[in-house]
Amino acid sequence: MALTVMKFGGTSVASVERLQKVADKVIRKKEAGDQVIVVVSAMGKTTDQLVSMAGEISDRPSKREMDVLLSTGEQVTIALLSMVLNERGHKAISYTGWQAGIKTEAVHENARIASIDTSLIRPQLNEGSIIIIAGFQGVTETGDITTLGRGGSDTSAVAIAEAFAAKRCEIYTDVTGVFTTDPRFVKKARKLKEISYDEMLEMAYLGAGVLHPRAVEYAKNSHLELVVCSSFTDEEGTVIKEEVSMETSKSVRGLAFEKNVTKVTLLGLPNNVSAVSHVFDTIADKKINIDVIVQNVLDEARTNLSFTVDQELLEETLDVLRGSEKELGYQQLIYESELAKLSIVGSGMASNPGVAAEMFHALASQKIKIKMISTSEIKVSTIIDEAKLIEALDTLHETFHLSEEESVSL
Ligand code: ASP
Ligand code: MG
């Protein structure tokens, strides 16, 4: 019998009323003849509320206790959903991560799943019960509760689907699928029928918030078909799968963007082999994540180095760099705020030359200045003024015909 894993996010399970809607979908799936495992998030903003309560006690609460605390959110949802289903005449059983045999590495607040012992719930599944598992959590070898990082229920769902050899994993959320770009910003954004794992990974990392990037990585590694669809309607969602054919697909599948980007530049760094690594070591020591990097060699002796960081981390970054001015040996430190990162993403780019040029032409025609560029095989990212973001998104959406239906599927 085929097994489907259905995952419902926080907004979809925000109230008892919504749990009834979730139950409608689950029951329908079950009645269609599938075995069903449901993975859920904490209700609504529960996790945020728990985080803020801990914040009232300590600036740096124990990570172990944070995991004990946050894992309670999902535990509430599984019990209530199970009650709803049982009340409606369907046998359902809830399991916390540890009861379901989800073992993780011994890292608090951002653990990776190490293994899933399917033998613990397989009998109940085979008996025909609907299995409900708390997302976002697991247990270490020594019995400590762990969580998988914010947004980690997606990853739980995919890992469970893989472990139980599900035919597919359906991620139910408050949007109807994956769009060419964020429809709140671009009116003409269109829902994609399909997207490849690699494209989705780029979109997810670049801030297209729909799916936890690690979930996409897992799905890609295990060739598991993922579907993103709406909890509230019956519209068809977006299928995320392996690429079938490259040549017929469009070169650009979507636009991803991020706001609140700042650019930091060190002018006149010594042009020697270790200066750049020294800068990044200094920043990495403080666990500050940097993104786009551009280096310009000025002459034999000097080089300029620019990189981007999140607006939130700017002050800390400047402090660190100012504190190490002597050791690093730069002449001047400057920065620029209110920038955005805008990227075009598409597997077809790898085999279609000229896509980047087309992007730069389009931006130039709107007099949008590009401040930095970075590329990978399937994406081109530019740093621009945040004030120009919407205009740039509209232009690129138009340039790459993203509102038009795909003529041939992947
Ligand atoms: N409840 C957790 C969070 O809010 C995990 C999840 O929803 O995926 O981050
Ligand atoms: Mg989520």
XYZ file of C-alpha atoms and ligand atoms in Angstrom:
420
model
C 0.000 0.000 0.000
C 1.284 3.467 -0.850
C 2.286 5.763 1.970
C 2.001 9.556 1.904
C 3.589 11.876 4.437
C 1.590 15.080 4.933
C 3.179 17.987 6.784
C 1.210 20.942 8.141
C 2.941 24.151 9.215
C 2.192 26.529 12.082
C -0.429 28.694 10.356
C -2.292 25.610 9.145
C -2.682 24.271 12.687
C -3.090 27.611 14.457
C -6.465 26.831 16.053
C -8.760 23.914 16.814
C -10.935 25.096 13.957
C -8.001 24.849 11.580
C -7.167 21.408 12.934
C -10.611 20.351 11.725
C -9.650 21.532 8.217
C -6.379 19.630 8.476
C -8.362 16.577 9.519
C -10.553 16.942 6.390
C -7.473 16.656 4.195
C -5.981 13.795 6.181
C -9.219 11.827 6.187
C -9.647 12.321 2.468
C -6.164 10.987 1.828
C -6.780 8.011 4.102
C -10.094 7.231 2.456
C -8.432 7.317 -0.950
C -6.556 4.238 0.244
C -3.162 5.555 1.302
C -1.348 4.911 4.533
C -0.837 8.305 6.126
C 1.785 9.799 8.402
C 1.120 13.397 9.421
C 3.922 15.655 10.643
C 2.975 18.915 12.326
C 4.495 22.173 13.556
C 3.617 24.036 16.714
C 0.336 25.966 16.602
C 0.572 29.477 15.149
C 3.207 31.584 16.841
C 3.730 29.174 19.747
C 7.446 28.689 19.117
C 8.056 32.454 18.995
C 6.144 32.876 22.239
C 8.199 30.194 23.952
C 11.403 31.807 22.700
C 10.340 35.163 24.066
C 9.386 33.706 27.445
C 12.850 32.210 27.746
C 14.227 35.614 26.772
C 12.519 37.155 29.780
C 14.554 34.870 32.003
C 17.945 34.978 30.374
C 19.833 36.533 27.479
C 21.500 33.210 26.907
C 19.252 30.442 28.153
C 20.702 26.945 28.247
C 20.420 25.375 24.804
C 19.453 22.057 26.310
C 16.550 23.653 28.149
C 15.553 25.625 25.058
C 15.104 22.327 23.250
C 13.043 20.894 26.091
C 10.937 24.050 25.996
C 10.464 24.435 22.234
C 9.674 20.777 21.644
C 6.519 21.199 23.742
C 4.935 23.316 20.979
C 4.689 20.427 18.524
C 3.601 18.059 21.282
C 0.448 20.119 21.831
C -0.461 19.919 18.148
C -0.020 16.158 17.767
C -2.259 15.403 20.737
C -5.024 17.770 19.623
C -4.966 16.605 16.009
C -5.133 13.004 17.137
C -8.160 13.841 19.300
C -9.872 15.552 16.368
C -9.323 12.537 14.112
C -10.423 10.010 16.719
C -13.486 12.085 17.492
C -14.354 11.911 13.808
C -14.136 8.141 13.838
C -10.599 7.615 12.477
C -8.003 5.792 14.486
C -5.039 8.103 14.987
C -2.058 7.921 17.342
C 0.327 10.740 18.181
C 4.061 10.377 18.764
C 6.717 12.805 19.897
C 9.994 12.727 17.987
C 11.658 10.454 20.498
C 8.680 8.075 20.653
C 8.871 7.813 16.877
C 12.536 6.798 17.042
C 13.987 9.985 15.559
C 17.616 10.048 16.664
C 19.713 13.147 16.125
C 23.304 14.144 16.614
C 24.126 15.647 20.018
C 23.741 19.310 19.023
C 21.176 21.525 20.676
C 18.935 23.950 18.749
C 20.148 22.903 15.323
C 20.571 19.137 15.337
C 20.682 16.978 12.252
C 18.707 13.757 12.087
C 21.028 10.760 12.372
C 18.570 7.884 12.017
C 14.915 6.925 12.291
C 13.891 3.614 13.814
C 10.779 2.807 11.801
C 10.066 -0.394 13.730
C 8.537 1.585 16.595
C 5.477 2.782 14.712
C 5.380 0.504 11.691
C 2.959 -1.943 13.383
C 0.414 0.814 14.122
C 0.793 2.135 10.594
C 0.221 -1.300 9.120
C -2.820 -1.775 11.308
C -4.346 1.187 9.526
C -3.914 3.933 12.096
C -3.148 7.482 11.040
C 0.226 8.280 12.561
C 0.861 11.808 13.780
C 4.439 12.790 14.551
C 5.759 15.974 16.132
C 8.030 17.790 13.700
C 11.188 19.722 14.547
C 12.379 17.361 17.300
C 14.368 14.269 18.090
C 16.467 12.701 20.784
C 20.180 12.096 21.144
C 21.816 8.740 21.733
C 21.916 9.597 25.447
C 18.268 10.623 25.671
C 18.436 14.413 25.489
C 15.683 16.170 23.556
C 16.926 18.149 20.551
C 15.354 20.418 17.948
C 16.301 20.810 14.298
C 16.514 24.593 13.930
C 13.682 27.040 13.202
C 11.472 25.838 10.399
C 12.788 22.317 10.922
C 9.463 20.460 10.707
C 9.829 20.359 6.932
C 13.043 18.465 7.445
C 11.359 16.062 9.873
C 8.672 15.349 7.287
C 11.114 14.651 4.487
C 13.344 12.476 6.663
C 10.330 10.488 7.859
C 9.078 10.098 4.289
C 12.447 8.780 3.253
C 12.769 6.391 6.204
C 9.315 4.918 5.586
C 9.812 4.805 1.808
C 6.790 7.056 1.213
C 5.735 7.653 -2.378
C 5.796 11.364 -1.712
C 5.920 14.053 0.902
C 3.314 16.814 0.787
C 4.088 20.081 2.555
C 0.838 21.938 3.334
C 1.302 25.602 3.997
C -0.352 29.021 3.855
C 0.662 29.617 0.241
C -0.559 27.577 -2.712
C 2.869 26.576 -3.961
C 6.227 27.885 -5.080
C 5.967 31.049 -7.150
C 8.243 32.587 -9.780
C 8.814 35.230 -7.125
C 7.049 36.537 -4.040
C 3.494 37.467 -5.129
C 3.308 40.057 -2.356
C 5.936 42.019 -4.259
C 5.225 41.189 -7.885
C 1.575 41.048 -8.934
C 2.298 38.968 -11.995
C 4.124 36.255 -10.037
C 2.913 32.848 -11.177
C 2.705 29.560 -9.356
C 5.097 27.002 -10.800
C 3.854 23.527 -11.661
C 7.287 22.043 -11.185
C 10.721 23.054 -10.059
C 13.900 21.021 -9.759
C 15.604 20.274 -6.439
C 18.575 22.449 -7.330
C 16.446 25.399 -8.335
C 14.360 25.044 -5.198
C 17.514 24.894 -3.099
C 18.732 28.162 -4.569
C 15.311 29.738 -4.100
C 15.092 28.440 -0.522
C 18.552 29.660 0.433
C 17.937 32.951 -1.304
C 15.030 33.659 0.932
C 11.980 32.217 -0.776
C 10.866 31.146 2.739
C 8.448 28.387 1.662
C 10.619 25.415 2.504
C 13.466 24.740 4.877
C 16.560 24.346 2.658
C 17.706 21.252 4.523
C 14.420 19.562 3.709
C 15.082 20.126 0.014
C 18.603 18.751 0.394
C 17.292 15.577 2.017
C 14.649 15.176 -0.668
C 17.227 15.640 -3.386
C 19.585 13.077 -1.894
C 16.861 10.487 -1.583
C 15.065 11.389 -4.871
C 11.879 11.898 -2.928
C 9.103 13.786 -4.661
C 8.080 16.842 -2.645
C 4.895 18.805 -3.136
C 4.207 22.257 -1.721
C 0.494 23.006 -1.563
C -2.169 24.935 0.300
C -3.732 23.864 3.595
C -6.745 25.993 2.852
C -7.716 25.231 -0.740
C -7.633 22.217 -3.045
C -5.557 23.920 -5.701
C -2.760 21.927 -7.222
C 0.581 22.780 -5.660
C 4.152 22.768 -6.954
C 6.050 19.534 -7.457
C 9.734 19.558 -6.585
C 11.596 16.770 -8.287
C 14.575 15.695 -10.312
C 15.138 17.485 -13.564
C 14.052 15.420 -16.526
C 15.041 17.456 -19.513
C 17.116 20.604 -19.486
C 17.063 21.813 -23.051
C 13.384 22.570 -23.314
C 13.006 24.242 -19.982
C 13.207 27.972 -19.537
C 16.581 29.379 -18.656
C 15.231 31.323 -15.693
C 12.673 29.681 -13.431
C 12.315 32.306 -10.742
C 13.557 35.397 -8.938
C 14.691 35.271 -5.347
C 15.508 38.272 -3.229
C 16.547 39.371 0.185
C 16.206 42.772 1.784
C 18.170 44.378 4.610
C 21.540 43.726 3.064
C 24.564 45.866 3.899
C 27.852 46.067 2.096
C 31.061 46.473 4.041
C 34.275 47.492 2.315
C 37.846 47.468 3.537
C 39.915 49.867 1.453
C 43.643 49.435 1.071
C 44.160 46.027 2.608
C 47.700 44.692 2.217
C 47.852 42.680 -1.002
C 49.420 39.572 0.463
C 48.350 35.957 0.480
C 46.947 35.916 3.987
C 45.205 39.307 4.337
C 41.843 38.151 2.980
C 41.739 34.942 4.985
C 42.701 36.937 8.044
C 39.674 39.226 7.574
C 37.265 36.330 7.175
C 38.769 34.379 10.072
C 38.250 37.394 12.289
C 34.607 37.651 11.253
C 33.956 33.911 11.365
C 35.288 33.775 14.919
C 32.277 35.867 15.899
C 29.956 33.536 13.963
C 28.954 36.346 11.621
C 27.689 35.038 8.296
C 28.893 36.885 5.260
C 27.526 36.469 1.783
C 28.609 38.030 -1.518
C 32.334 38.809 -1.683
C 34.175 40.967 -4.190
C 37.879 41.684 -4.188
C 39.613 44.310 -6.334
C 43.367 44.281 -6.509
C 44.601 47.895 -6.770
C 48.307 47.342 -7.288
C 51.199 45.264 -6.007
C 50.733 46.514 -2.476
C 47.027 47.105 -1.911
C 43.643 45.519 -2.476
C 40.027 46.445 -1.678
C 37.662 43.882 -0.247
C 33.855 44.126 -0.076
C 31.336 41.695 1.315
C 27.696 41.728 2.387
C 26.164 40.984 5.763
C 22.651 41.148 7.154
C 21.684 44.612 8.337
C 21.190 43.145 11.813
C 24.814 42.094 11.986
C 26.306 45.325 10.697
C 27.166 46.924 14.045
C 28.793 43.770 15.311
C 30.747 43.371 12.080
C 31.993 46.953 12.211
C 33.004 46.513 15.851
C 34.991 43.404 15.077
C 36.749 45.014 12.120
C 37.512 48.232 13.992
C 38.834 46.203 16.892
C 41.318 44.464 14.595
C 42.274 47.440 12.451
C 45.990 47.202 13.247
C 46.311 43.466 12.690
C 44.331 43.517 9.472
C 46.203 46.553 8.178
C 43.465 48.192 6.095
C 43.410 51.937 5.412
C 39.704 52.686 5.598
C 36.468 50.983 6.547
C 33.279 52.053 4.764
C 29.805 50.580 4.474
C 26.536 51.023 2.662
C 23.081 50.046 4.008
C 19.587 49.641 2.555
C 20.635 47.278 -0.166
C 18.935 44.190 -1.524
C 20.153 41.006 -3.122
C 18.263 40.014 -6.226
C 18.894 36.733 -8.008
C 17.724 34.941 -11.101
C 17.573 31.169 -10.674
C 17.253 28.444 -13.286
C 18.888 25.157 -14.240
C 18.612 26.071 -17.895
C 21.177 28.808 -17.321
C 23.986 26.308 -17.172
C 23.524 25.533 -20.867
C 22.298 28.909 -22.112
C 24.960 31.555 -22.467
C 23.964 35.186 -22.286
C 21.437 34.945 -19.480
C 23.530 37.107 -17.164
C 24.015 39.658 -19.932
C 20.264 39.789 -20.450
C 19.790 40.441 -16.759
C 22.345 43.260 -16.696
C 20.823 44.839 -19.836
C 17.376 44.794 -18.300
C 18.594 46.419 -15.089
C 20.635 48.982 -17.005
C 17.626 49.935 -19.110
C 15.849 50.882 -15.878
C 18.939 52.732 -14.656
C 19.353 50.315 -11.782
C 22.899 50.301 -10.573
C 24.522 46.975 -9.812
C 26.828 47.150 -6.831
C 28.052 43.589 -6.617
C 27.609 40.367 -8.570
C 28.011 36.733 -7.688
C 27.174 33.659 -9.713
C 26.846 29.909 -9.528
C 25.965 27.409 -12.259
C 22.274 28.044 -11.905
C 21.986 31.542 -10.489
C 23.179 35.110 -10.893
C 22.879 37.390 -7.882
C 23.216 41.151 -7.875
C 23.315 43.641 -5.044
C 21.222 46.736 -5.739
C 19.583 49.603 -3.832
C 16.656 48.314 -1.823
C 14.586 51.249 -3.048
C 14.858 49.841 -6.576
C 13.946 46.286 -5.679
C 10.325 46.193 -6.785
C 11.121 47.902 -10.067
C 13.953 45.474 -10.669
C 11.771 42.469 -9.854
C 9.075 43.657 -12.270
C 11.599 44.260 -15.021
C 13.268 40.884 -14.689
C 9.948 39.080 -14.376
C 9.029 40.627 -17.703
C 12.409 40.112 -19.356
C 12.467 36.401 -18.623
C 8.766 35.890 -19.473
C 8.075 34.470 -16.068
C 4.334 35.155 -16.170
C 3.899 32.885 -19.158
C 3.000 29.250 -18.651
C 5.824 26.781 -19.172
C 5.247 25.263 -22.590
C 7.084 22.059 -21.869
C 7.433 20.497 -18.472
C 10.828 19.862 -16.874
N 7.812 25.192 15.301
C 9.131 25.341 14.759
C 9.367 26.778 14.317
O 8.491 27.589 14.449
C 9.429 24.387 13.662
C 8.592 24.548 12.419
O 7.529 25.146 12.461
O 8.994 24.043 11.381
O 10.429 27.083 13.883
Mg 7.926 26.435 7.882
